[in-house]
Short mmCIF file of C-alpha atoms and ligand atoms in Angstrom, two decimals:
data_model
loop_
_atom_site.label_atom_id
_atom_site.label_comp_id
_atom_site.label_asym_id
_atom_site.label_seq_id
_atom_site.Cartn_x
_atom_site.Cartn_y
_atom_site.Cartn_z
CA MET A 1248 -38.11 69.91 21.72
CA SER A 1249 -37.72 67.62 18.77
CA MET A 1250 -37.97 68.75 15.19
CA LYS A 1251 -41.37 68.42 13.54
CA ALA A 1252 -42.55 67.05 10.23
CA LYS A 1253 -45.98 66.63 8.79
CA MET A 1254 -47.46 64.29 6.23
CA ILE A 1255 -50.95 64.63 4.76
CA ILE A 1256 -52.55 61.78 2.85
CA ASP A 1257 -55.99 61.60 1.30
CA LYS A 1258 -57.63 58.47 -0.07
CA ASP A 1259 -58.68 60.29 -3.25
CA PHE A 1260 -55.22 61.64 -4.08
CA THR A 1261 -53.51 58.61 -5.52
CA VAL A 1262 -50.25 58.03 -7.37
CA GLY A 1263 -51.31 54.65 -8.72
CA LYS A 1264 -51.69 50.99 -7.96
CA VAL A 1265 -48.58 49.13 -6.89
CA ASP A 1266 -47.69 46.37 -9.32
CA ASP A 1267 -46.70 43.49 -7.01
CA ARG A 1268 -43.63 42.96 -9.19
CA LEU A 1269 -42.15 46.12 -7.67
CA TYR A 1270 -40.86 43.82 -4.92
CA GLY A 1271 -38.89 41.51 -7.21
CA SER A 1272 -35.33 40.32 -6.73
CA PHE A 1273 -32.50 38.77 -8.70
CA ILE A 1274 -30.46 35.55 -8.82
CA GLU A 1275 -27.44 35.60 -11.12
CA HIS A 1276 -24.93 32.86 -11.81
CA LEU A 1277 -22.38 34.82 -9.85
CA GLY A 1278 -20.40 34.07 -6.69
CA ARG A 1279 -22.41 32.00 -4.22
CA ALA A 1280 -25.87 33.15 -5.32
CA VAL A 1281 -26.75 29.84 -6.98
CA TYR A 1282 -24.09 27.39 -5.76
CA GLY A 1283 -23.96 27.65 -1.96
CA GLY A 1284 -26.91 30.05 -1.97
CA ILE A 1285 -30.18 28.65 -3.25
CA TYR A 1286 -28.56 25.28 -4.15
CA GLU A 1287 -26.29 23.22 -1.96
CA PRO A 1288 -26.77 19.47 -2.25
CA GLY A 1289 -25.52 17.72 0.85
CA HIS A 1290 -26.48 20.63 3.11
CA PRO A 1291 -28.57 19.40 6.08
CA GLU A 1292 -31.43 21.67 4.92
CA ALA A 1293 -31.26 20.67 1.24
CA ASP A 1294 -34.29 19.04 -0.38
CA GLU A 1295 -34.24 16.18 -2.90
CA GLN A 1296 -33.14 18.58 -5.67
CA GLY A 1297 -30.41 20.17 -3.57
CA PHE A 1298 -32.30 23.41 -2.87
CA ARG A 1299 -31.70 24.80 0.60
CA GLY A 1300 -34.93 24.75 2.60
CA ASP A 1301 -33.72 27.38 5.09
CA VAL A 1302 -33.07 29.80 2.22
CA LEU A 1303 -36.44 29.00 0.65
CA GLU A 1304 -38.17 29.83 3.94
CA LEU A 1305 -36.44 33.23 4.15
CA VAL A 1306 -37.32 33.94 0.51
CA LYS A 1307 -40.95 32.92 0.98
CA ALA A 1308 -41.28 35.16 4.02
CA LEU A 1309 -40.27 38.08 1.76
CA GLN A 1310 -43.13 37.23 -0.63
CA VAL A 1311 -40.86 37.89 -3.60
CA PRO A 1312 -43.16 38.07 -6.63
CA ILE A 1313 -40.57 37.76 -9.41
CA VAL A 1314 -36.88 36.85 -9.67
CA ARG A 1315 -34.64 37.95 -12.51
CA TYR A 1316 -32.35 35.21 -13.89
CA PRO A 1317 -29.66 34.14 -15.01
CA GLY A 1318 -27.90 37.53 -15.14
CA GLY A 1319 -26.68 40.26 -15.05
CA ASN A 1320 -23.34 40.41 -16.75
CA PHE A 1321 -23.30 36.60 -16.81
CA VAL A 1322 -26.10 36.37 -19.36
CA SER A 1323 -24.14 38.24 -22.04
CA GLY A 1324 -21.83 35.27 -22.58
CA TYR A 1325 -24.23 32.49 -21.58
CA ASN A 1326 -25.46 29.68 -23.80
CA TRP A 1327 -28.76 28.68 -22.20
CA GLU A 1328 -28.53 25.27 -23.89
CA ASP A 1329 -25.57 24.47 -21.59
CA GLY A 1330 -28.01 24.42 -18.68
CA ILE A 1331 -30.57 21.90 -19.98
CA GLY A 1332 -30.62 18.11 -20.34
CA PRO A 1333 -28.92 15.45 -18.22
CA VAL A 1334 -26.76 17.17 -15.61
CA GLU A 1335 -23.88 14.69 -15.96
CA GLN A 1336 -23.52 15.66 -19.64
CA ARG A 1337 -23.42 19.40 -19.06
CA LYS A 1338 -20.28 21.31 -19.91
CA LYS A 1339 -18.23 23.39 -17.53
CA ARG A 1340 -17.60 26.80 -19.11
CA LEU A 1341 -15.48 29.85 -18.44
CA ASP A 1342 -17.65 32.75 -17.36
CA LEU A 1343 -15.82 35.79 -18.69
CA ALA A 1344 -18.06 38.28 -16.89
CA TRP A 1345 -16.98 37.23 -13.39
CA ARG A 1346 -13.84 35.25 -14.29
CA THR A 1347 -15.13 32.03 -12.77
CA ILE A 1348 -16.01 28.52 -13.91
CA GLU A 1349 -19.71 27.84 -14.45
CA PRO A 1350 -20.48 24.15 -13.79
CA ASN A 1351 -24.01 24.36 -15.27
CA LEU A 1352 -25.53 22.17 -12.56
CA ILE A 1353 -28.46 24.56 -12.41
CA GLY A 1354 -30.13 25.82 -15.57
CA LEU A 1355 -33.51 26.97 -16.82
CA ASN A 1356 -35.57 23.93 -15.72
CA GLU A 1357 -34.06 23.69 -12.25
CA PHE A 1358 -34.47 27.42 -11.75
CA MET A 1359 -38.13 27.16 -12.69
CA ASP A 1360 -38.50 24.34 -10.16
CA TRP A 1361 -36.94 26.58 -7.53
CA CYS A 1362 -39.33 29.42 -8.47
CA ARG A 1363 -42.30 27.12 -7.90
CA LYS A 1364 -40.93 26.15 -4.50
CA ALA A 1365 -40.31 29.81 -3.63
CA ASN A 1366 -43.82 30.89 -4.77
CA THR A 1367 -42.34 33.25 -7.27
CA GLU A 1368 -42.17 33.88 -11.04
CA ALA A 1369 -39.15 34.18 -13.29
CA MET A 1370 -38.02 37.28 -15.16
CA MET A 1371 -35.78 35.62 -17.72
CA ALA A 1372 -33.00 37.40 -19.60
CA VAL A 1373 -31.76 36.45 -23.07
CA ASN A 1374 -28.18 36.89 -24.22
CA LEU A 1375 -27.85 39.85 -26.58
CA GLY A 1376 -24.09 40.16 -25.99
CA THR A 1377 -22.70 37.23 -27.95
CA ARG A 1378 -26.01 36.05 -29.39
CA GLY A 1379 -29.26 37.37 -30.81
CA PRO A 1380 -32.75 36.68 -32.21
CA ASP A 1381 -32.01 33.10 -33.23
CA GLU A 1382 -31.14 31.96 -29.72
CA ALA A 1383 -33.96 34.02 -28.24
CA ARG A 1384 -36.65 32.39 -30.40
CA ASP A 1385 -35.28 28.96 -29.44
CA ILE A 1386 -35.41 29.56 -25.70
CA MET A 1387 -38.93 30.99 -26.12
CA GLU A 1388 -40.01 27.84 -27.95
CA TYR A 1389 -38.36 25.60 -25.35
CA SER A 1390 -39.97 27.50 -22.45
CA ASN A 1391 -43.42 28.49 -23.63
CA ILE A 1392 -44.62 26.19 -26.46
CA LYS A 1393 -46.70 23.20 -25.34
CA GLY A 1394 -45.16 20.59 -27.62
CA GLY A 1395 -44.93 19.26 -31.17
CA THR A 1396 -41.78 21.18 -32.18
CA TYR A 1397 -38.08 20.43 -31.80
CA TRP A 1398 -37.41 22.65 -28.77
CA SER A 1399 -40.70 22.08 -26.98
CA ASP A 1400 -40.40 18.31 -27.42
CA LEU A 1401 -36.83 18.52 -26.16
CA ARG A 1402 -38.14 20.17 -22.97
CA ILE A 1403 -40.69 17.35 -22.58
CA SER A 1404 -37.92 14.80 -23.05
CA HIS A 1405 -36.06 16.57 -20.22
CA GLY A 1406 -38.95 15.77 -17.91
CA TYR A 1407 -40.98 18.99 -18.17
CA ARG A 1408 -44.27 18.08 -19.84
CA GLU A 1409 -45.91 21.45 -19.23
CA PRO A 1410 -44.46 24.65 -20.71
CA HIS A 1411 -42.98 27.06 -18.17
CA ASN A 1412 -45.01 29.96 -19.58
CA ILE A 1413 -42.47 32.59 -18.60
CA LYS A 1414 -44.18 35.93 -19.06
CA THR A 1415 -41.46 38.51 -18.45
CA TRP A 1416 -38.21 38.68 -20.46
CA CYS A 1417 -35.23 41.05 -20.47
CA LEU A 1418 -33.60 41.82 -23.82
CA GLY A 1419 -30.00 41.44 -22.66
CA ASN A 1420 -28.28 43.20 -19.78
CA GLU A 1421 -26.48 46.56 -19.47
CA MET A 1422 -25.57 46.58 -23.13
CA ASP A 1423 -24.07 50.08 -22.90
CA GLY A 1424 -21.38 48.97 -20.43
CA PRO A 1425 -17.86 48.38 -21.81
CA TRP A 1426 -17.52 45.62 -19.16
CA GLN A 1427 -20.30 43.70 -20.89
CA THR A 1428 -19.41 40.78 -23.16
CA GLY A 1429 -20.55 42.07 -26.55
CA SER A 1430 -21.44 45.63 -25.46
CA LYS A 1431 -23.04 47.81 -28.10
CA THR A 1432 -23.77 51.34 -29.16
CA ALA A 1433 -27.34 52.48 -28.67
CA HIS A 1434 -28.06 52.01 -32.39
CA GLU A 1435 -26.49 48.55 -32.51
CA TYR A 1436 -28.38 47.45 -29.42
CA GLY A 1437 -31.62 49.12 -30.48
CA ARG A 1438 -31.61 47.23 -33.77
CA VAL A 1439 -30.85 43.80 -32.30
CA ALA A 1440 -33.30 44.35 -29.43
CA CYS A 1441 -36.02 45.29 -31.89
CA GLU A 1442 -35.49 42.22 -34.09
CA THR A 1443 -35.21 39.94 -31.05
CA ALA A 1444 -38.37 41.37 -29.50
CA LYS A 1445 -40.27 40.78 -32.73
CA VAL A 1446 -39.43 37.09 -32.97
CA MET A 1447 -39.96 36.47 -29.26
CA LYS A 1448 -43.46 37.94 -29.45
CA TRP A 1449 -44.13 36.00 -32.64
CA VAL A 1450 -43.45 32.82 -30.67
CA ASP A 1451 -45.57 33.96 -27.70
CA PRO A 1452 -47.52 37.21 -28.06
CA SER A 1453 -48.52 37.16 -24.38
CA ILE A 1454 -45.03 37.92 -23.07
CA GLU A 1455 -43.78 41.30 -21.82
CA LEU A 1456 -40.36 42.60 -22.79
CA VAL A 1457 -37.84 44.87 -21.08
CA ALA A 1458 -35.31 46.82 -23.17
CA CYS A 1459 -32.00 47.74 -21.56
CA GLY A 1460 -31.71 51.28 -20.35
CA SER A 1461 -28.43 52.78 -19.17
CA SER A 1462 -26.36 50.78 -16.69
CA SER A 1463 -26.58 53.67 -14.25
CA LEU A 1464 -27.42 57.33 -14.25
CA THR A 1465 -23.72 58.20 -14.33
CA MET A 1466 -23.16 56.64 -17.76
CA ALA A 1467 -21.96 59.29 -20.20
CA THR A 1468 -24.59 58.22 -22.71
CA PHE A 1469 -27.53 58.59 -20.28
CA PRO A 1470 -30.27 59.56 -21.24
CA ASP A 1471 -29.57 59.65 -25.01
CA TRP A 1472 -29.21 55.87 -24.82
CA GLU A 1473 -32.81 55.48 -23.60
CA ALA A 1474 -34.15 57.77 -26.34
CA THR A 1475 -32.27 55.98 -29.13
CA VAL A 1476 -33.03 52.47 -27.88
CA LEU A 1477 -36.73 53.25 -27.48
CA GLU A 1478 -36.90 54.85 -30.91
CA HIS A 1479 -35.79 51.48 -32.31
CA THR A 1480 -37.90 49.30 -30.01
CA TYR A 1481 -41.01 51.34 -29.07
CA ASP A 1482 -43.45 49.18 -31.02
CA HIS A 1483 -42.19 45.90 -29.58
CA VAL A 1484 -41.22 46.40 -25.93
CA ASP A 1485 -43.15 47.21 -22.78
CA TYR A 1486 -40.52 48.42 -20.31
CA ILE A 1487 -37.17 50.16 -20.19
CA SER A 1488 -34.75 49.07 -17.46
CA LEU A 1489 -32.95 51.17 -14.84
CA HIS A 1490 -30.00 50.02 -12.73
CA GLN A 1491 -28.48 51.93 -9.83
CA TYR A 1492 -26.22 51.08 -6.88
CA TYR A 1493 -25.03 53.43 -4.16
CA GLY A 1494 -22.17 53.40 -1.66
CA ASN A 1495 -20.76 55.42 1.23
CA ARG A 1496 -17.18 55.43 -0.02
CA ASP A 1497 -16.31 58.86 1.37
CA LYS A 1498 -17.77 58.02 4.80
CA ASN A 1499 -20.33 60.80 4.70
CA SER A 1500 -23.53 59.27 6.03
CA ALA A 1501 -25.69 62.38 5.62
CA ASN A 1502 -24.75 62.50 1.95
CA PHE A 1503 -25.10 58.73 1.60
CA LEU A 1504 -28.69 58.81 2.85
CA ALA A 1505 -29.55 61.67 0.49
CA GLN A 1506 -28.74 59.56 -2.56
CA SER A 1507 -32.30 58.36 -3.06
CA MET A 1508 -32.96 61.91 -4.26
CA GLY A 1509 -30.70 61.03 -7.18
CA MET A 1510 -32.85 57.96 -7.72
CA ASP A 1511 -35.97 60.18 -7.79
CA ARG A 1512 -34.36 62.29 -10.52
CA PHE A 1513 -33.22 59.20 -12.42
CA ILE A 1514 -36.76 57.78 -12.45
CA ASN A 1515 -38.29 61.09 -13.51
CA THR A 1516 -35.76 61.53 -16.32
CA VAL A 1517 -36.39 58.05 -17.71
CA ILE A 1518 -40.16 58.65 -17.58
CA SER A 1519 -39.70 61.92 -19.48
CA THR A 1520 -37.48 60.23 -22.06
CA ALA A 1521 -39.94 57.37 -22.58
CA ASP A 1522 -42.77 59.88 -22.97
CA TYR A 1523 -40.69 61.92 -25.42
CA VAL A 1524 -40.31 58.84 -27.62
CA GLN A 1525 -44.02 58.08 -27.29
CA ALA A 1526 -44.79 61.62 -28.47
CA LYS A 1527 -42.33 61.33 -31.34
CA LYS A 1528 -43.92 58.06 -32.42
CA ARG A 1529 -47.43 59.56 -32.09
CA GLY A 1530 -47.95 56.42 -29.99
CA LYS A 1531 -50.70 55.32 -27.65
CA LYS A 1532 -48.60 52.98 -25.57
CA LYS A 1533 -46.77 54.14 -22.44
CA ILE A 1534 -43.40 52.53 -21.84
CA ASN A 1535 -43.15 51.73 -18.15
CA LEU A 1536 -40.06 51.29 -16.01
CA SER A 1537 -38.39 48.14 -14.74
CA PHE A 1538 -35.88 49.11 -12.04
CA ASP A 1539 -34.41 45.66 -12.28
CA GLU A 1540 -31.16 46.24 -10.37
CA TRP A 1541 -30.99 48.44 -7.30
CA ASN A 1542 -29.21 48.28 -3.97
CA VAL A 1543 -26.22 49.45 -1.97
CA TRP A 1544 -23.02 47.91 -3.34
CA TYR A 1545 -19.49 48.87 -2.32
CA HIS A 1546 -18.41 47.00 0.83
CA SER A 1547 -17.04 44.01 -1.07
CA ASN A 1548 -15.19 45.85 -3.86
CA GLU A 1549 -11.75 45.50 -2.28
CA ALA A 1550 -12.17 41.85 -1.24
CA ASP A 1551 -13.35 41.02 -4.76
CA SER A 1552 -10.19 42.46 -6.29
CA ARG A 1553 -8.21 39.80 -4.38
CA ILE A 1554 -10.21 36.76 -5.60
CA GLU A 1555 -8.21 34.42 -7.82
CA PRO A 1556 -9.88 33.85 -11.21
CA TRP A 1557 -11.35 30.61 -12.53
CA SER A 1558 -12.82 28.91 -9.50
CA ILE A 1559 -16.39 27.69 -8.96
CA ALA A 1560 -18.66 29.87 -6.80
CA PRO A 1561 -16.08 32.02 -4.99
CA PRO A 1562 -17.41 34.51 -2.40
CA GLN A 1563 -17.91 37.44 -4.78
CA LEU A 1564 -19.86 40.63 -4.04
CA GLU A 1565 -20.52 39.54 -0.46
CA ASP A 1566 -21.38 42.93 0.98
CA ILE A 1567 -22.09 42.80 4.72
CA TYR A 1568 -24.75 45.43 5.19
CA ASN A 1569 -25.01 47.78 8.14
CA HIS A 1570 -27.78 49.87 9.64
CA GLU A 1571 -27.29 52.91 7.42
CA ASP A 1572 -27.46 50.68 4.33
CA ALA A 1573 -30.89 49.49 5.49
CA LEU A 1574 -31.99 53.12 5.83
CA LEU A 1575 -30.95 53.92 2.26
CA VAL A 1576 -32.63 50.75 1.00
CA GLY A 1577 -35.78 51.99 2.76
CA CYS A 1578 -35.42 55.38 1.06
CA MET A 1579 -34.93 53.69 -2.33
CA LEU A 1580 -38.10 51.64 -1.84
CA ILE A 1581 -39.94 54.86 -1.01
CA SER A 1582 -38.53 56.50 -4.18
CA MET A 1583 -39.93 53.74 -6.34
CA LEU A 1584 -43.28 53.72 -4.56
CA LYS A 1585 -43.60 57.48 -5.14
CA ARG A 1586 -43.59 56.69 -8.88
CA ALA A 1587 -45.54 53.43 -8.71
CA ASP A 1588 -47.64 54.81 -11.56
CA ARG A 1589 -44.69 54.13 -13.89
CA VAL A 1590 -42.19 51.93 -12.03
CA LYS A 1591 -44.00 48.65 -12.45
CA MET A 1592 -41.21 46.17 -11.80
CA ALA A 1593 -38.06 46.31 -9.71
CA CYS A 1594 -35.46 43.83 -8.53
CA LEU A 1595 -33.44 44.21 -5.38
CA ALA A 1596 -30.05 43.01 -6.60
CA GLN A 1597 -29.55 40.41 -5.51
CA LEU A 1598 -31.30 37.82 -3.28
CA VAL A 1599 -28.77 35.44 -1.70
CA ASN A 1600 -25.08 35.99 -0.79
CA VAL A 1601 -24.32 38.34 -3.70
CA ILE A 1602 -25.14 41.92 -2.53
CA ALA A 1603 -28.07 40.27 -0.84
CA PRO A 1604 -30.57 40.47 2.00
CA ILE A 1605 -29.99 36.75 2.74
CA MET A 1606 -26.58 35.29 3.58
CA THR A 1607 -25.53 31.68 3.99
CA ALA A 1608 -22.52 29.80 5.28
CA ASN A 1609 -21.56 26.83 3.13
CA GLY A 1610 -22.76 23.82 5.11
CA GLY A 1611 -24.02 26.17 7.83
CA ALA A 1612 -26.76 28.62 8.74
CA ALA A 1613 -28.62 31.26 6.73
CA TRP A 1614 -29.27 34.70 8.21
CA LYS A 1615 -30.93 38.03 7.48
CA GLN A 1616 -28.86 41.09 6.66
CA THR A 1617 -30.04 44.53 7.81
CA ILE A 1618 -31.48 45.30 4.37
CA TYR A 1619 -33.74 42.25 4.62
CA TYR A 1620 -36.10 44.16 6.89
CA PRO A 1621 -37.14 47.24 4.89
CA TYR A 1622 -37.50 44.98 1.85
CA LEU A 1623 -39.67 42.57 3.89
CA HIS A 1624 -41.88 45.33 5.28
CA ALA A 1625 -42.41 47.00 1.92
CA SER A 1626 -43.16 43.71 0.19
CA VAL A 1627 -45.57 42.47 2.84
CA PHE A 1628 -47.31 45.74 3.76
CA GLY A 1629 -46.77 47.84 0.64
CA ARG A 1630 -49.38 46.31 -1.65
CA GLY A 1631 -52.31 48.45 -2.74
CA THR A 1632 -52.56 52.03 -3.96
CA VAL A 1633 -49.88 54.62 -3.32
CA LEU A 1634 -51.20 57.92 -1.99
CA VAL A 1635 -49.70 61.29 -2.90
CA PRO A 1636 -47.40 62.14 0.02
CA LEU A 1637 -47.74 65.82 0.96
CA VAL A 1638 -44.76 66.23 3.24
CA THR A 1639 -43.43 69.20 5.16
CA SER A 1640 -40.08 68.50 6.72
CA PRO A 1641 -37.00 70.36 7.89
CA LYS A 1642 -34.21 69.97 5.36
CA TYR A 1643 -30.44 69.79 5.12
CA ASP A 1644 -27.72 70.23 2.52
CA THR A 1645 -24.87 67.84 1.72
CA LYS A 1646 -21.89 67.70 -0.60
CA ASP A 1647 -24.00 66.45 -3.50
CA TYR A 1648 -27.60 67.38 -2.63
CA THR A 1649 -29.51 70.42 -1.44
CA ASP A 1650 -32.82 70.60 0.37
CA VAL A 1651 -32.78 67.01 1.52
CA PRO A 1652 -35.87 66.41 3.68
CA TYR A 1653 -35.06 64.67 6.95
CA LEU A 1654 -38.35 62.86 6.54
CA GLU A 1655 -38.64 60.52 3.54
CA SER A 1656 -42.04 58.88 3.47
CA VAL A 1657 -44.87 57.41 1.46
CA ALA A 1658 -48.21 55.74 2.24
CA VAL A 1659 -49.94 52.74 0.66
CA HIS A 1660 -53.69 52.14 0.97
CA ASN A 1661 -54.69 48.48 0.90
CA GLU A 1662 -58.42 48.65 0.19
CA GLU A 1663 -58.99 44.90 0.47
CA LYS A 1664 -57.59 44.82 3.97
CA SER A 1665 -58.84 48.30 4.94
CA GLU A 1666 -55.35 49.31 5.98
CA VAL A 1667 -53.00 52.18 5.37
CA THR A 1668 -49.28 51.69 5.85
CA VAL A 1669 -46.83 54.58 6.10
CA PHE A 1670 -43.15 53.92 5.42
CA ALA A 1671 -40.91 56.61 6.84
CA VAL A 1672 -37.18 57.19 7.24
CA ASN A 1673 -35.81 59.85 9.57
CA ARG A 1674 -32.52 60.76 7.89
CA HIS A 1675 -31.39 62.90 10.82
CA LEU A 1676 -28.34 61.26 12.38
CA GLU A 1677 -28.61 63.02 15.75
CA GLU A 1678 -32.21 63.98 16.42
CA SER A 1679 -35.64 62.44 16.43
CA LEU A 1680 -38.46 63.88 14.37
CA LEU A 1681 -42.00 64.34 15.64
CA LEU A 1682 -44.28 63.24 12.81
CA GLU A 1683 -47.86 64.40 12.55
CA LEU A 1684 -49.74 62.22 10.13
CA ASP A 1685 -53.00 63.67 8.88
CA LEU A 1686 -55.25 61.02 7.30
CA ARG A 1687 -58.06 63.55 6.79
CA SER A 1688 -60.50 61.66 4.53
CA PHE A 1689 -60.16 58.21 6.05
CA GLY A 1690 -62.56 58.64 9.00
CA ALA A 1691 -62.12 56.52 12.10
CA ILE A 1692 -58.78 54.77 12.44
CA GLN A 1693 -56.97 52.44 14.81
CA LEU A 1694 -53.26 51.94 15.08
CA ILE A 1695 -52.22 48.37 14.27
CA GLU A 1696 -48.54 48.77 15.06
CA HIS A 1697 -45.50 50.98 14.68
CA ILE A 1698 -42.49 48.94 13.61
CA VAL A 1699 -39.11 50.59 14.14
CA MET A 1700 -35.63 49.73 13.02
CA ALA A 1701 -33.03 51.86 14.78
CA HIS A 1702 -29.52 51.38 16.10
CA ASP A 1703 -27.05 53.64 17.87
CA ASP A 1704 -24.27 52.45 15.59
CA LEU A 1705 -24.87 53.21 11.92
CA LYS A 1706 -22.19 50.65 11.06
CA ALA A 1707 -23.74 47.78 13.05
CA SER A 1708 -24.42 44.68 10.97
CA ASN A 1709 -25.70 41.11 11.32
CA THR A 1710 -23.26 38.23 10.99
CA LEU A 1711 -23.25 34.45 11.18
CA GLU A 1712 -22.15 34.74 14.81
CA VAL A 1713 -24.54 37.58 15.76
CA PRO A 1714 -27.42 37.36 13.27
CA ASP A 1715 -29.84 39.58 15.23
CA ARG A 1716 -27.71 42.57 16.13
CA VAL A 1717 -29.86 44.87 13.97
CA LYS A 1718 -33.51 44.02 13.71
CA PRO A 1719 -36.85 45.78 14.01
CA HIS A 1720 -39.04 45.97 17.09
CA HIS A 1721 -42.77 46.54 17.27
CA GLY A 1722 -42.83 49.09 20.09
CA GLY A 1723 -42.77 52.40 18.23
CA SER A 1724 -44.41 55.45 19.81
CA ALA A 1725 -47.15 56.14 17.24
CA LYS A 1726 -50.58 56.93 18.71
CA VAL A 1727 -53.92 58.21 17.48
CA THR A 1728 -54.52 61.73 18.80
CA SER A 1729 -57.78 63.26 19.97
CA ASN A 1730 -58.24 65.00 16.60
CA GLY A 1731 -57.95 61.68 14.74
CA SER A 1732 -54.50 62.13 13.30
CA ILE A 1733 -51.43 60.10 14.23
CA GLU A 1734 -48.42 61.33 16.11
CA ALA A 1735 -45.15 59.45 16.21
CA GLN A 1736 -41.62 60.12 17.35
CA LEU A 1737 -39.31 58.87 14.63
CA GLY A 1738 -36.00 58.15 16.31
CA LYS A 1739 -32.76 59.42 14.81
CA ALA A 1740 -31.60 57.42 11.81
CA SER A 1741 -34.61 55.12 11.87
CA TRP A 1742 -36.82 53.12 9.51
CA ASN A 1743 -40.49 53.18 10.51
CA VAL A 1744 -43.59 51.30 9.41
CA ILE A 1745 -46.83 52.73 10.81
CA ARG A 1746 -49.79 50.45 10.15
CA VAL A 1747 -53.31 51.80 10.50
CA LYS A 1748 -56.65 49.99 10.40
CA LEU A 1749 -59.57 51.84 8.81
CA VAL A 1750 -62.64 51.23 10.97
O1 AHR K 3007 -25.73 42.72 -9.76
C1 AHR K 3007 -24.36 42.67 -10.05
C2 AHR K 3007 -24.04 43.17 -11.43
O2 AHR K 3007 -24.28 44.55 -11.49
C3 AHR K 3007 -24.85 42.63 -12.56
O3 AHR K 3007 -24.35 41.43 -13.05
C4 AHR K 3007 -24.75 43.69 -13.60
O4 AHR K 3007 -25.87 43.74 -14.44
C5 AHR K 3007 -24.52 44.96 -12.82
O5 AHR K 3007 -23.45 45.69 -13.29
#
């Protein structure tokens, strides 16, 4: 007899509409994300600009709506002007964040070209580490003003007649982190972010701005940082950022998979803090959340400590992901969907080679890591309205968490397509879970498919040599029962996507 869990969903009990930008990602000038990742002139798959076509195809399949750029830690020492104009005149610079050499072969214009080819938008970050409002107003003018001014005419002279019209901008990156070039106290950052936001919106009032929240929920200053920063910036920004990475350093998979509960708490705390500031300001505006860095990150830490400094595009942060990582990524996606009413943007960090769902070999093939799949499924099938998940599940305790439900799940109703998709992880490492899914108010239903990702070895991963070791199949056991609900066996340690047609 397998363990049982139940989920009830009702079309009238909604969390909120999913903002498509919840399925964003991130490309930083770091390691082989840009050079050897999206860009590799001379590669057999490279196009006329040097962008790898095989990588573009994998990105397009993910339907990534927005990509954060150019950093990350990199942006806090970056002069964006180094990346514009004739490539042969661009300067090579030391990148202090990652101790590499930045050749500046790709900059703002080329990245925007890549975004067009990848059917995505840019979420651009300005440098508030070593720079400030002056630089930010210039890049705004260069990017978004049609012409007739110094910076906009310079863009036209660089071959870009039309403005890029970049709508989403980050005010710096992780400014609370001592590792950041030009890190700041909450008051220092709050002031410069406020003044920068003002001038950026004066240049283009249609943009949306993200203020930096804490670099992770373990920062000593969390959540006072959020409160102080928002008190300075409330009138001028639209989002506060969250960043969080997890790892299984102590080889405790049950505890590892429970960590999305920490993410739930993190999200709820930031929402409370943003609402506290709104109340204090007697404000009308809600500050929403941009979870613009999230993933598993720990496999590559040791290898990175051995990389010699000051080379171009070394293999940094090249985590090879395994099956359990994909399960936690699935749980993290579910966490964000459960608060889709407030988490409006998110970026899986990152997209190619650097802690990424897509890997490449220089001069060779590109392949999908395990984490590619839950991200793909959520992005493709998770658009619509999130329904309140009423879940009853057996639970377990771990070193860091109590009452962890074996079943982690959420449902999204796509009204246009008349479909409901349930995303579900069975965290149990030994046993399957019999799920009863009660769709009470939806009327007649048909099962479209039950996609399953499972593997006997939690540590199994995909590599250049064996790129398909871990991948989903479409033969899950879900079926419509005689009383109109759905029953499905969720295998041990599995990621499940149950797609239902409303008829
Ligand atoms: O994504 C890798 C790094 O993680 C980013 O550069 C930084 O913002 C974070 O610490």
